[in-house]
Coordinates of N, CA and C in Angstrom, one line a residue:
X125 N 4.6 -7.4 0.5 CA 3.2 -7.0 0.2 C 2.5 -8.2 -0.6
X126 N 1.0 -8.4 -0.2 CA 0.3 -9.4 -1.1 C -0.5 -9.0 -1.9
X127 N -0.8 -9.9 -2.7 CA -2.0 -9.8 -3.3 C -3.2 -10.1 -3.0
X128 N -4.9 -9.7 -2.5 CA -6.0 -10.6 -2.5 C -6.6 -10.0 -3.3
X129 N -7.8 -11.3 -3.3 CA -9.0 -11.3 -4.2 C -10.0 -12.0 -3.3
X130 N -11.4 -11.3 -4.1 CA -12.3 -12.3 -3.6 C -12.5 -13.7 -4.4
X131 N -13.2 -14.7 -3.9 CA -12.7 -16.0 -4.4 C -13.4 -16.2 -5.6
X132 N -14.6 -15.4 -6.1 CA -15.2 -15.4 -7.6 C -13.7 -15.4 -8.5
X133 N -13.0 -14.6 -8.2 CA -11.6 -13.8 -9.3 C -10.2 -14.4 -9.6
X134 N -10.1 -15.8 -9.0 CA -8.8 -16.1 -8.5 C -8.2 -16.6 -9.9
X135 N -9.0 -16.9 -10.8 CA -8.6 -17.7 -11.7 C -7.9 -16.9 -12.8
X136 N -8.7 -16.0 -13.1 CA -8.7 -14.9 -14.0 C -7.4 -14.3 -13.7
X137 N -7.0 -13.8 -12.6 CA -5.9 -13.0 -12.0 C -4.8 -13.3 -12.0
X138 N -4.8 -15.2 -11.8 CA -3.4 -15.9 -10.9 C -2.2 -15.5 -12.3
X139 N -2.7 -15.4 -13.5 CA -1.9 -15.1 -14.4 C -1.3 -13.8 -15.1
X140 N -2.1 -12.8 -14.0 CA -1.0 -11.5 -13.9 C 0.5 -11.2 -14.1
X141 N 0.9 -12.1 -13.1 CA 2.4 -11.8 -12.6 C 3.0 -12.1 -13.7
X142 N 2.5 -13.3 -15.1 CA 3.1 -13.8 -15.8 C 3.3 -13.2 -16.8
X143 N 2.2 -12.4 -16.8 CA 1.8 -11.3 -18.3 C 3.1 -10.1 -17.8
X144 N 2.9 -9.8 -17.0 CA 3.4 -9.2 -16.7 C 5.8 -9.1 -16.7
X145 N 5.7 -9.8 -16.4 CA 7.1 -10.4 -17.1 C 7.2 -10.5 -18.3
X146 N 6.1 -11.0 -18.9 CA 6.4 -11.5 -20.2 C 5.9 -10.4 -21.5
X147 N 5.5 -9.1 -21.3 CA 4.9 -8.4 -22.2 C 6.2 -8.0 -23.2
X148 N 7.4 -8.1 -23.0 CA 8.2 -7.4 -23.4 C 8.2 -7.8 -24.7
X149 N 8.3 -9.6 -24.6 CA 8.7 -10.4 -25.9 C 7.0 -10.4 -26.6
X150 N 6.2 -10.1 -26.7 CA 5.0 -10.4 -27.3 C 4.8 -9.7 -28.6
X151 N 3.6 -10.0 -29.6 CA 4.5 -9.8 -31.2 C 3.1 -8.9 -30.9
X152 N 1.6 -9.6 -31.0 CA 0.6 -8.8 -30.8 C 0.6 -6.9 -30.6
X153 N 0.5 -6.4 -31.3 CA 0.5 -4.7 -31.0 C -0.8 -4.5 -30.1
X154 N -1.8 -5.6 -30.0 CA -2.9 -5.0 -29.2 C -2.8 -5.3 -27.9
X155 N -2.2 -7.0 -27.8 CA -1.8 -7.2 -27.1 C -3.2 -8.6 -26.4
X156 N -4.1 -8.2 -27.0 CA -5.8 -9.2 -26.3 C -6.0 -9.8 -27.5
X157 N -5.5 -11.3 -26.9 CA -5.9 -12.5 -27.8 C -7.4 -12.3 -28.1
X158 N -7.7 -13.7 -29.0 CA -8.8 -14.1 -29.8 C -9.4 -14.3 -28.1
X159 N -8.9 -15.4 -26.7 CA -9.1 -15.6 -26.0 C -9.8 -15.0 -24.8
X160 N -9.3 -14.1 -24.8 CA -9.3 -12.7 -23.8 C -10.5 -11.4 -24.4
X161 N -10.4 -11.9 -25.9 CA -11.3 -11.1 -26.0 C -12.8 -11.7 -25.7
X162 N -12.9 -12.5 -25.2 CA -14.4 -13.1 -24.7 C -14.5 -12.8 -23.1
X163 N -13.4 -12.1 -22.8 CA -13.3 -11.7 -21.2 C -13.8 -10.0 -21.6
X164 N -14.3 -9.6 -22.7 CA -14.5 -8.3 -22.6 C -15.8 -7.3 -22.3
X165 N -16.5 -8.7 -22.1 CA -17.7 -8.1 -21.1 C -17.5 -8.0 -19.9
X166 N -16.5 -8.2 -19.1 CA -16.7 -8.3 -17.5 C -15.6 -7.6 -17.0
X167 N -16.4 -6.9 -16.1 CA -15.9 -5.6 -15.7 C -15.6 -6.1 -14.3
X168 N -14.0 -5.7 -13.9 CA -13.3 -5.7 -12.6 C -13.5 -4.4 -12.4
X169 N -13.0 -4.5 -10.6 CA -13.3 -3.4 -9.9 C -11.8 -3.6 -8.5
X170 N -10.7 -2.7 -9.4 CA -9.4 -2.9 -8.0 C -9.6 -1.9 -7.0
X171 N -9.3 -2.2 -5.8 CA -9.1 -1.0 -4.7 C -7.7 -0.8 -4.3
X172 N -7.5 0.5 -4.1 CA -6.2 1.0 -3.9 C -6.6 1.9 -3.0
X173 N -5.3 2.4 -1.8 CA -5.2 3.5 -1.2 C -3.9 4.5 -1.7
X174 N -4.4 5.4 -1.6 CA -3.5 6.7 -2.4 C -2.0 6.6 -1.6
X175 N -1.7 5.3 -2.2 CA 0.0 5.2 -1.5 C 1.1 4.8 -2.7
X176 N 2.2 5.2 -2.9 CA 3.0 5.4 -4.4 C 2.9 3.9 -4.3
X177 N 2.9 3.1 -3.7 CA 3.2 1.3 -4.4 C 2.1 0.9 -4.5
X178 N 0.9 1.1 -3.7 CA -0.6 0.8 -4.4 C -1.3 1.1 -5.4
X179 N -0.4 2.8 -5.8 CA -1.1 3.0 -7.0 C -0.5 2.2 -8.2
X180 N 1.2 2.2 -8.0 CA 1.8 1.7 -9.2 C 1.5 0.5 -9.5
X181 N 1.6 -0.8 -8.4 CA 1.3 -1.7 -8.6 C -0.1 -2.1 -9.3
X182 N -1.1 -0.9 -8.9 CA -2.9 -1.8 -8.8 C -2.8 -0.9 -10.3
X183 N -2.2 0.0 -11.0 CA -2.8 1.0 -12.6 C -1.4 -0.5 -13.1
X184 N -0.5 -1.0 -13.0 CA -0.1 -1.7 -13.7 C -0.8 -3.0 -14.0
X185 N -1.4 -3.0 -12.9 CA -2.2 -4.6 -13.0 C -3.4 -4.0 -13.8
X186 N -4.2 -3.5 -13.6 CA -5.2 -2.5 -14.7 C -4.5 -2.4 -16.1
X187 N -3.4 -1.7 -16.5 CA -3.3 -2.4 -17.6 C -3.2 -3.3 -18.3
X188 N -2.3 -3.9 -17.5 CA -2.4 -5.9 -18.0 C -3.7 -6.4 -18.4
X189 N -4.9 -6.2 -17.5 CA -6.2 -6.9 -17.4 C -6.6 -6.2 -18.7
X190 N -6.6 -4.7 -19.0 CA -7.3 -3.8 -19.9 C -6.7 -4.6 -21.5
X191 N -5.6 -4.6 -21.4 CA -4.5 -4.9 -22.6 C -4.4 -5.8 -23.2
X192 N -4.0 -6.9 -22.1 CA -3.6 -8.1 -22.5 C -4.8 -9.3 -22.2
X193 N -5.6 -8.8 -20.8 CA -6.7 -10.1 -21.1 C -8.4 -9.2 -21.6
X194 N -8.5 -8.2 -21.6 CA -9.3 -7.7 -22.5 C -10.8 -7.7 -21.3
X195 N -10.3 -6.9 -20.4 CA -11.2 -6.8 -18.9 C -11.7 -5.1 -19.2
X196 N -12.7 -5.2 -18.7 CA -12.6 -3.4 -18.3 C -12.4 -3.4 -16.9
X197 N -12.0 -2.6 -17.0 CA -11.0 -2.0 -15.5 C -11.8 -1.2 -14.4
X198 N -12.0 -1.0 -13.9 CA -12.5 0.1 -12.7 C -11.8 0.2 -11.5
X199 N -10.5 1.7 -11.4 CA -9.9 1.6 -10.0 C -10.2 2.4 -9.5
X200 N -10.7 2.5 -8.0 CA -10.9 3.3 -7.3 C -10.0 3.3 -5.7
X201 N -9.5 4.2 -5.6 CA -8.6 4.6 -4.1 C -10.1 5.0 -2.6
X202 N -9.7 4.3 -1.9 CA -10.3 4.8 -0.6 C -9.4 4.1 0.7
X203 N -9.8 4.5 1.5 CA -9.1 4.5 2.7 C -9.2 2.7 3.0
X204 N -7.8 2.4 3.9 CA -7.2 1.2 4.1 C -8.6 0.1 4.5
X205 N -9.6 0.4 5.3 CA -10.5 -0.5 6.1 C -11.1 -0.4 4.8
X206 N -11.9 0.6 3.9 CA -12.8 0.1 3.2 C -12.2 -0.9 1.7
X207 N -10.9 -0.6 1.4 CA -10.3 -1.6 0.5 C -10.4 -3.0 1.3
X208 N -10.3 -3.2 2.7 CA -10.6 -4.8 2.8 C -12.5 -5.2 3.0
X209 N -12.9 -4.0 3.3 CA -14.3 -4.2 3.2 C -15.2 -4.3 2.5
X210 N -14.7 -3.4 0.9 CA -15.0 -3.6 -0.3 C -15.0 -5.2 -1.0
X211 N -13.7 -5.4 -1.0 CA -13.0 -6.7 -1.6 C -13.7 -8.1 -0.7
X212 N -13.8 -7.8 1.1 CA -14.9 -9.3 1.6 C -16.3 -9.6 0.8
X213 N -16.4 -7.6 1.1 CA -18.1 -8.2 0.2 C -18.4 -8.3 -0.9
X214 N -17.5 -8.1 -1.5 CA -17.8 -8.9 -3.2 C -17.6 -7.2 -4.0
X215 N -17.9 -6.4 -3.4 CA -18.4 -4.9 -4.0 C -17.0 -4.7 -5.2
X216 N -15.5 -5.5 -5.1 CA -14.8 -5.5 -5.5 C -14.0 -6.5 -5.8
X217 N -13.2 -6.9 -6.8 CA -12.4 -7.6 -7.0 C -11.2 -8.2 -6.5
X218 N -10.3 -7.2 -6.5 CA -9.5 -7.5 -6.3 C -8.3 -6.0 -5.7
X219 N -6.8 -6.7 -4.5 CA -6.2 -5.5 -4.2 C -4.8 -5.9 -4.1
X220 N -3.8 -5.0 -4.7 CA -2.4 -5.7 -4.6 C -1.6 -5.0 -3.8
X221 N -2.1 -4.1 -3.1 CA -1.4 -3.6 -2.0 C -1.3 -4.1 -0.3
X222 N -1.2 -5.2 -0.2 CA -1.8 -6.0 1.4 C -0.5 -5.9 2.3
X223 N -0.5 -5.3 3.0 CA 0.9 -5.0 3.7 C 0.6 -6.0 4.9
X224 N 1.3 -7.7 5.1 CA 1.2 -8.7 5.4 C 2.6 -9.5 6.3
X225 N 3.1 -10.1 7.2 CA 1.8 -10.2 7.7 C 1.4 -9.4 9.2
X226 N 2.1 -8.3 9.2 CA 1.7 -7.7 10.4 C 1.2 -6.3 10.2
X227 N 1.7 -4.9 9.2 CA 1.2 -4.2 8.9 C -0.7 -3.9 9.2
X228 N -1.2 -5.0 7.9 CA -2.3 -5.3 8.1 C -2.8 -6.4 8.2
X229 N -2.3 -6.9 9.7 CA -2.5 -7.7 10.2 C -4.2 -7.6 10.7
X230 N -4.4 -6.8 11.5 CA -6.0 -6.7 12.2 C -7.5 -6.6 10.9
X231 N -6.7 -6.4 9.3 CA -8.1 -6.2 9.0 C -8.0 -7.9 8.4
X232 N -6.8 -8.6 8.4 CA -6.7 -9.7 8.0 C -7.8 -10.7 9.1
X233 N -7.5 -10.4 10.5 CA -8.2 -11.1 11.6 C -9.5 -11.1 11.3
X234 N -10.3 -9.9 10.7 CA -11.3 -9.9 11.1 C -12.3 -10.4 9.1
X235 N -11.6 -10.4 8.6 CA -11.8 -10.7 6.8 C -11.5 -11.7 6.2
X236 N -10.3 -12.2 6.8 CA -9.1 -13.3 5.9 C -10.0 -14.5 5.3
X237 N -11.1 -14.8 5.9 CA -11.8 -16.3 5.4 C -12.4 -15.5 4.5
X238 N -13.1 -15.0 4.0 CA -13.4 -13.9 2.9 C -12.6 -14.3 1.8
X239 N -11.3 -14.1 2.0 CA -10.6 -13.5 0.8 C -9.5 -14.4 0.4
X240 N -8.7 -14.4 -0.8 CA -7.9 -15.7 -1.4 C -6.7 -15.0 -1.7
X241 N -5.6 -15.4 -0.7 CA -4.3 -14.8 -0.6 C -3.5 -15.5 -1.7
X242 N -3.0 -14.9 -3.2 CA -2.6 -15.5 -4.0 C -0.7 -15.4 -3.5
X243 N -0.8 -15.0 -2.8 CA 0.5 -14.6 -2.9 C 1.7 -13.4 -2.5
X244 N 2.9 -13.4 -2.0 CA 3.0 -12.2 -2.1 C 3.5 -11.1 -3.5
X245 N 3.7 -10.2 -3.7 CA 4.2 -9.6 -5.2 C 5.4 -8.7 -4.8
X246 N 5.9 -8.6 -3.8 CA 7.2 -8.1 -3.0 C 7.5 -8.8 -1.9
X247 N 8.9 -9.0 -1.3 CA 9.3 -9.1 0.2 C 10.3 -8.7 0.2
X248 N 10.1 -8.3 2.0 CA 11.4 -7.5 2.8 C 11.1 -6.5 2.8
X249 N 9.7 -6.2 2.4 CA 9.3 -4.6 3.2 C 9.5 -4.0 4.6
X250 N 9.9 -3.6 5.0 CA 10.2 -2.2 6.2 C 9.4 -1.7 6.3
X251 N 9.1 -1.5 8.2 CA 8.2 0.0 8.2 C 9.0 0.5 9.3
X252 N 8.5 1.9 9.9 CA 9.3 2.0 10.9 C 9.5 4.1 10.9
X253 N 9.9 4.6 11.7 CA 10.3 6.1 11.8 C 11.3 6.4 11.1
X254 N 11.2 7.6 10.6 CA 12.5 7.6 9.4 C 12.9 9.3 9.9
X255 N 14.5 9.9 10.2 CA 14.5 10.4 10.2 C 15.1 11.0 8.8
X256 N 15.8 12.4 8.9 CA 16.8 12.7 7.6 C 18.0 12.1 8.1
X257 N 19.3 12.4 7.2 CA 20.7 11.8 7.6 C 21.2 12.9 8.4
X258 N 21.1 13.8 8.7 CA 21.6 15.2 9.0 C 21.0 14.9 10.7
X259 N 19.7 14.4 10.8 CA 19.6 14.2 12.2 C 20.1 13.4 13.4
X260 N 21.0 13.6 14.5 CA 22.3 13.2 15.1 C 21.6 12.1 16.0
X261 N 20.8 11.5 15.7 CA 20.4 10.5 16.7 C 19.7 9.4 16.1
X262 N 19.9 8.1 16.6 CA 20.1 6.5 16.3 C 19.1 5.9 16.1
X263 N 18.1 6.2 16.8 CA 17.7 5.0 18.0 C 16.0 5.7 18.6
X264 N 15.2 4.9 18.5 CA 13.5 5.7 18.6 C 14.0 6.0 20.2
X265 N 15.2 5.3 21.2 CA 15.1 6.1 22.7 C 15.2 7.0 23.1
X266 N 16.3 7.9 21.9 CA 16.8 8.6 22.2 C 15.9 9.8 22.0
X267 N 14.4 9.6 21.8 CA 13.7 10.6 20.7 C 13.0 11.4 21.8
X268 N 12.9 10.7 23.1 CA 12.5 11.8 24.3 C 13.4 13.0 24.5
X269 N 14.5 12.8 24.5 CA 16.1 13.7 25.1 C 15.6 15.0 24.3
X270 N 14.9 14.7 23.0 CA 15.3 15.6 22.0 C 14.0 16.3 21.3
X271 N 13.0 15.7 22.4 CA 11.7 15.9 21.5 C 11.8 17.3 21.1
X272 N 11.7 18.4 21.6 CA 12.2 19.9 21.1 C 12.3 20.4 19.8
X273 N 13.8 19.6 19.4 CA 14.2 19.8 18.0 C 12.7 19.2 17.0
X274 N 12.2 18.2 17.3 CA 11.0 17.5 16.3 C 9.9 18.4 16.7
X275 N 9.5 19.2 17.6 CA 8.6 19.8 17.9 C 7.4 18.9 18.6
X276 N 8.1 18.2 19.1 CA 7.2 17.2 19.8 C 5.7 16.0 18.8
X277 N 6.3 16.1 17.5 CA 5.6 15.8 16.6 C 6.2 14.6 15.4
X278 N 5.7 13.7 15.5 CA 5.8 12.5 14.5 C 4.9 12.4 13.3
X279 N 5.2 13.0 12.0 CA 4.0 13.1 10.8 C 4.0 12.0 10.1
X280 N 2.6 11.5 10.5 CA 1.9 10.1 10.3 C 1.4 10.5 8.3
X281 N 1.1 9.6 8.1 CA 0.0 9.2 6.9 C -1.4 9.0 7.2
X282 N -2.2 9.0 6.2 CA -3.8 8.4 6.8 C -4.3 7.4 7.9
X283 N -5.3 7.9 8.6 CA -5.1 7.3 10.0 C -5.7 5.7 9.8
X284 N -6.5 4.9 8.5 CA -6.4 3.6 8.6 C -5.1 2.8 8.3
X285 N -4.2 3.3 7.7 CA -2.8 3.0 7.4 C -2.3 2.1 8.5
X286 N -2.0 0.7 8.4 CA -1.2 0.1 9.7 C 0.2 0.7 10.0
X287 N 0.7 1.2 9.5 CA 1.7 1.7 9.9 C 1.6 3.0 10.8
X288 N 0.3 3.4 10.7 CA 0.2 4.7 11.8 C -0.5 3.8 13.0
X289 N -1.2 2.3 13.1 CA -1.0 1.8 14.1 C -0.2 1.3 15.2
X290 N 0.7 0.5 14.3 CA 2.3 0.7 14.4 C 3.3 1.8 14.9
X291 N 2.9 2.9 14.5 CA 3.5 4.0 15.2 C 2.7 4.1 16.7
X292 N 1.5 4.3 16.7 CA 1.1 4.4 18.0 C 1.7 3.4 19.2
X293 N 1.6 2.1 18.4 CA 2.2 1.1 19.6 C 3.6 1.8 19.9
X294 N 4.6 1.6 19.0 CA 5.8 2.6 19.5 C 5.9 3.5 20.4
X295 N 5.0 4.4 20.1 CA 4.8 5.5 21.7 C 4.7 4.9 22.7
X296 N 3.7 3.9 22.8 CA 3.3 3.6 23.8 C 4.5 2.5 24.9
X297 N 5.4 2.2 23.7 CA 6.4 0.5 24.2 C 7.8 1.8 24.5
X298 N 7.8 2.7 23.6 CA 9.4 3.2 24.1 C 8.9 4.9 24.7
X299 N 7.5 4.9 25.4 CA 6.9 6.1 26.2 C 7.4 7.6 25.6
X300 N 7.2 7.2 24.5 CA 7.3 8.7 24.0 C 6.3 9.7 23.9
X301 N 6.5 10.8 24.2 CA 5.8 11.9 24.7 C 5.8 12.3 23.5
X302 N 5.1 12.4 22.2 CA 5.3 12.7 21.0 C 3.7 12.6 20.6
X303 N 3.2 13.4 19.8 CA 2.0 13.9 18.9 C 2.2 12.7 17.6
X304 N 1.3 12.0 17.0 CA 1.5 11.6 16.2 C 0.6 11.7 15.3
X305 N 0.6 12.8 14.2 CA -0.3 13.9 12.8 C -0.4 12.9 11.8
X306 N -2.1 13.4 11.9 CA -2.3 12.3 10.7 C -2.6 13.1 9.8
X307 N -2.5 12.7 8.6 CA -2.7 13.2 7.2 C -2.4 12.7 6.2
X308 N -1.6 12.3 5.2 CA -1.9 11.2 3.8 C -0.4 11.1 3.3
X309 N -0.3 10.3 2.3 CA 1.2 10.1 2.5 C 1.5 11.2 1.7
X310 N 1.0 12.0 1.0 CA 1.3 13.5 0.2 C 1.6 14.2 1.1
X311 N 1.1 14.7 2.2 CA 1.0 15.7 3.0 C 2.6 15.1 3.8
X312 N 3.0 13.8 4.4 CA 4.1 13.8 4.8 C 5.3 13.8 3.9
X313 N 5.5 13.5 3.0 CA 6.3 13.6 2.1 C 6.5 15.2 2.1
X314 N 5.8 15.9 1.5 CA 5.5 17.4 1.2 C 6.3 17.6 3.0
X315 N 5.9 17.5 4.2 CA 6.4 18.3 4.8 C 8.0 17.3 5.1
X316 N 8.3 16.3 5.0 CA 10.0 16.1 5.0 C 10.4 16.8 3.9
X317 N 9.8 16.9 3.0 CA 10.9 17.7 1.3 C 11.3 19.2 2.6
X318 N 10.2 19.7 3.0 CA 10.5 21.1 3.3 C 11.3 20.7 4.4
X319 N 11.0 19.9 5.4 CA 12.4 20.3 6.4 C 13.7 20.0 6.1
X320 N 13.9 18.7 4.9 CA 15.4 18.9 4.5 C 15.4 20.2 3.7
X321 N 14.9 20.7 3.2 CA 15.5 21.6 2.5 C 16.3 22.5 3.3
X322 N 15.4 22.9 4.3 CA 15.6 24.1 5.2 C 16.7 23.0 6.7
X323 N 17.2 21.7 6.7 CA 17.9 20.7 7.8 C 17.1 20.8 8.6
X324 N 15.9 21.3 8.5 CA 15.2 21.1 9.7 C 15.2 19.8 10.4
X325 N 15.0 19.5 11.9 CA 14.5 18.1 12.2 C 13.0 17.5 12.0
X326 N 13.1 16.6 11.6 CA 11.8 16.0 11.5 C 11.6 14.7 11.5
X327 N 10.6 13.8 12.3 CA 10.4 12.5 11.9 C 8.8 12.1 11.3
X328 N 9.3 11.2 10.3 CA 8.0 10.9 9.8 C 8.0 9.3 9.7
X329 N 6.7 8.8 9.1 CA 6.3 7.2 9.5 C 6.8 6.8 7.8
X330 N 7.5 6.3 7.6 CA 8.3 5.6 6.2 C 8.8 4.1 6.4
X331 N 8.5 3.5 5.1 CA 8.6 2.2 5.0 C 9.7 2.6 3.3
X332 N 9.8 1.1 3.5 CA 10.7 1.1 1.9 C 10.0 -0.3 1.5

């Protein structure tokens, strides 16, 4: 996953990662130098989508800014297109959830000169169909033989999510006859907890 910003912000930001390593050893109880405190008129604005690594990552980076460089913070969650459409037009700062470089690949095509890729903040992310361990088959080919047991149904996440685009291509490359439900990454989660509980079969769209 990366980081962007718009190009007003780049400067201010690039020293996140560092604060962030380094808060442990710091003597400061407040934490906002004499320095930072002249950064406390200016107000950032992060975008997140309601996904567990967007949130953790983008309220961790909000604290750093709030704490240690002495920013006021403003995070707001909306759906995947308007975090890259916020952050081109300026309406925002900055996003540390960029699932790169294929996930969200298409809002990159149509944005990327916009925006200032500092980097990534993870790699070796995964995306892909996940079943439970209890379910006896391998392999996305084998998911026609059996569509039955899944109820003919693959539970997606929010429908700007690249990875629910990603799933669609799938159907369409290994012809699966399969429903692919959209709804949020709460709503999938919530329904795998229920079918392991009960072994049920179920496939849903999961990354690590």
């Amino acid at each position: 996953m990366k980081k962007f910003f718009n190009r007003k912000f780049v400067t201010a930001i690039a020293v996140i990662t560092i604060l962030a390593f380094g808060i442990a050893g710091c003597g400061d109880s407040s934490g906002v130098t004499s320095d930072s405190k002249l950064q406390a008129d200016k107000e950032v604005r992060l975008l997140y989508v309601q996904w567990a690594c967007a949130s953790a990552t983008t309220h961790i980076a909000a604290d750093i800014m709030e704490n240690y460089m002495g920013y006021k913070v403003e995070t707001m969650d909306v759906a995947a297109a308007a975090m890259y459409q916020g952050l081109a037009s300026k309406e925002a700062d900055a996003i540390f959830c960029s699932w790169l470089p294929l996930t969200h690949g298409d809002y990159m095509k149509q944005l990327g000169d916009q925006l200032e890729d500092l980097g990534p903040n993870m790699e070796g992310a995964k995306i892909g169909l996940v079943v439970p361990e209890y379910v006896t088959i391998d392999s996305i080919e084998e998911m026609n033989s059996v569509k039955d047991n899944f109820k003919g149904q693959i539970i997606g996440i929010d429908p700007g999510a690249g990875i629910m685009q990603a799933s669609e291509n799938a159907l369409t490359d290994y012809d699966l006859d399969y429903e692919l439900v959209e709804g949020s990454e709460g709503t999938m989660i919530m329904s795998l907890k229920e079918a392991i509980a009960d072994e049920k079969w179920i496939a849903v769209t999961g990354w690590t």
